[in-house]
Amino acid sequence: MTSRIDLEELRLRYEDTTAVDRVTCHLEGGKIYGLLGRNGSGKTSLLSMLAGFIRPTSGSVLVDGQPVFENPRAVSRICLIRDSGDVGDQSDTVRTVMEIAQVLRSTWDQEYAERLLEKFKIPMRKRVSQLSRGQRSALGITIGLASRTPLTIFDESHLGMDAPSRALFQEELLNDFMANPRTIIVSTHLIEEMSTLFEEVLILHEGRLLLHEDTDTLRSRGAAVTGPADQVDQFVFGMNVLAERRLGRIKSVTVYGELSDLHRRQAENLGLEMEPIALQDLFIHLTGAVEESR
Amino acid sequence: MRQLQQRWPIAVLLFFGHLPFLMLLWVALAALLTVITAVLALFVDISVSVWDHSAALLRWMALFYGTYLTRELLTTCVMHGRTRRAFTAQATLFVLVASGVLAVLMALGYALEHLIYNLMGWSHTFIDDRLFDSLNIPLIIYSWWGLYAVWTITGAFIGAALRRNDVSPVLAIVLGIVLLSVLGPITGMGDLPFTDRIYDPQTTSVGSAIGLSLLAFAVGAAFTWLLVRNIPIRPRIR
């Protein structure tokens, strides 16, 4: 089961601050979406409205054609896991948190939850307050995955997790997505690390939707060119350079803008390697460029 | 059971998870008060009901539990895909029923205490404000039921106000105190240490008092719903 999402002119204001500003987008569902944005760009606000945690100031949020806020049919099909771990009371044990989820979630998979806890090495008897930051994040991820909701959202849920745990999260997310297709949204600052998961990417900047595109299309918007420094400099002359890295005589330059076949042949003749652009470089460029243009 | 869980999951969580815990608290309290009574008896002549005097502590526990419901449990329920409306309806039902169960246990405590006091030859007297001045079980149940229900729902109201950013916590607490001051004494157990009694239960019939208690509870529940119905579920800061 997957969920289609339609956001129309969505807006959220807190007193004199506009957290989300007239966001319109349509996600057909059944994919893993990446939601990127700098701190304070409105990601958590947007996701909170999508899950019915906050009522929008104006505009509409539809999941499978149904409004979300206070709609029992809609919200029971959504699970939002935020970085702060709303999964339970701090004095509860992990076992209690699991029991609560089992009672409240009709789609809950207890067996899978227990398997995940074992993999993340989280003891059932420990209190939430006794868990480390990374373990609390892993508990949130366990709840998100085991909820098996048609729309599952992870908002910086992997914060504080070490590299092996994050790798395990990605592996489990992908495996479970393949076995139980659903709509998944992952909001993250670890862009390169998570980008291999994303089929589509949305970039939010200062409350507005800056971009919504297929990941492959997005990557084709530029290239990383690597080779001897002189040849690289010759090749990228006049191009829009986003980033440069140098190791001895070897240089790697990220350029923005679609490259023609002529460019590609030229690079080949110069003995340069060309790879798709790193999503992180593109993100830095796009969000930085918006600020520069003001 | 599965059908019940699908239809009333929050109520199932509260009745099967919280109520046994609250009942265990009663057992612990009963044990503690028995010990206190026994120790006191070594030094002074016992002439008042120790069980009755525990009310001061218990009403604050009810208030605290009420704040927990809307400050903590509401977030967990919404996070697990439940609506604020479902939470309010099922939690309100729970508060009403659980208060009744605990009130019956309190009455049982009075009865056991009465038995022990009789055996020991002690006089079993209660606080002056009470609606009952002897072991009147129905009146004791009503008094405690009203106390638990009204104080818990007031706690829920204050908890909801504290959870919102747009309601002044001070204003909410003042409103809570007003609610308890005006409506609490109807049970003969609600006079706060810092407010005078504004209502004399001795001059009102039991029927009217029960009606007023229900009205007090309904007002508290309505106030709570006003705050909960669109409460933003913001991240908990840890």
GROMACS .gro file of C-alpha atoms in nm, chain A residues 14 44 52-55 69-72 75-76 78-82 84-90 97 100-106 136 143, chain B residues 2 5-6 9-10 12-13 68 72-73 75-86 163 225 229-238:
model
   68
   14TYR     CA    1   0.394   3.137   1.353
   44THR     CA    2   0.988   1.984   0.996
   52GLY     CA    3  -0.153   1.607   1.089
   53PHE     CA    4   0.065   1.719   1.380
   54ILE     CA    5   0.002   2.085   1.298
   55ARG     CA    6  -0.292   2.248   1.125
   69PHE     CA    7  -0.583   1.708   0.993
   70GLU     CA    8  -0.807   1.528   1.245
   71ASN     CA    9  -0.914   1.274   0.984
   72PRO     CA   10  -0.888   0.929   1.150
   75VAL     CA   11  -0.375   0.988   1.000
   76SER     CA   12  -0.388   0.618   1.081
   78ILE     CA   13   0.075   0.802   0.830
   79CYS     CA   14   0.374   0.769   1.060
   80LEU     CA   15   0.609   1.063   1.116
   81ILE     CA   16   0.924   1.001   1.316
   82ARG     CA   17   1.098   1.322   1.416
   84SER     CA   18   1.329   1.443   1.896
   85GLY     CA   19   1.180   1.101   1.951
   86ASP     CA   20   0.811   1.150   2.023
   87VAL     CA   21   0.782   0.776   2.049
   88GLY     CA   22   0.705   0.759   2.417
   89ASP     CA   23   0.752   0.891   2.764
   90GLN     CA   24   1.112   0.912   2.886
   97VAL     CA   25   0.696   0.181   2.405
  100ILE     CA   26   0.188   0.113   2.322
  101ALA     CA   27   0.268   0.108   1.949
  102GLN     CA   28   0.111  -0.236   1.920
  103VAL     CA   29  -0.213  -0.116   2.078
  104LEU     CA   30  -0.237   0.212   1.887
  105ARG     CA   31  -0.119   0.102   1.540
  106SER     CA   32  -0.340  -0.139   1.353
  136ARG     CA   33   1.685   0.676   2.082
  143ILE     CA   34   0.889   0.234   1.526
  296ARG     CA   35  -0.901  -0.735   1.909
  299GLN     CA   36  -0.861  -0.255   2.042
  300GLN     CA   37  -0.935  -0.158   1.683
  303PRO     CA   38  -0.733   0.172   2.109
  304ILE     CA   39  -0.667   0.465   2.343
  306VAL     CA   40  -0.776  -0.009   2.577
  307LEU     CA   41  -0.432   0.139   2.644
  362TYR     CA   42   0.048   1.388   3.209
  366GLU     CA   43   0.271   1.346   2.723
  367LEU     CA   44   0.021   1.078   2.624
  369THR     CA   45   0.162   1.340   2.175
  370THR     CA   46   0.223   0.965   2.174
  371CYS     CA   47  -0.131   0.896   2.052
  372VAL     CA   48  -0.117   1.154   1.771
  373MET     CA   49   0.228   1.025   1.676
  374HIS     CA   50   0.075   0.679   1.642
  375GLY     CA   51  -0.193   0.803   1.403
  376ARG     CA   52  -0.479   0.882   1.640
  377THR     CA   53  -0.681   1.203   1.632
  378ARG     CA   54  -0.714   1.457   1.910
  379ARG     CA   55  -1.090   1.398   1.902
  380ALA     CA   56  -1.051   1.023   1.961
  457ARG     CA   57   0.166   2.212   2.584
  519TRP     CA   58  -1.133   2.006   2.442
  523ARG     CA   59  -0.889   2.022   1.942
  524ASN     CA   60  -0.618   2.192   1.734
  525ILE     CA   61  -0.315   2.163   1.963
  526PRO     CA   62   0.009   2.161   1.762
  527ILE     CA   63   0.221   1.854   1.831
  528ARG     CA   64   0.565   2.010   1.842
  529PRO     CA   65   0.883   1.813   1.897
  530ARG     CA   66   0.960   1.732   2.259
  531ILE     CA   67   1.285   1.899   2.354
  532ARG     CA   68   1.510   1.652   2.536
   0.00000   0.00000   0.00000
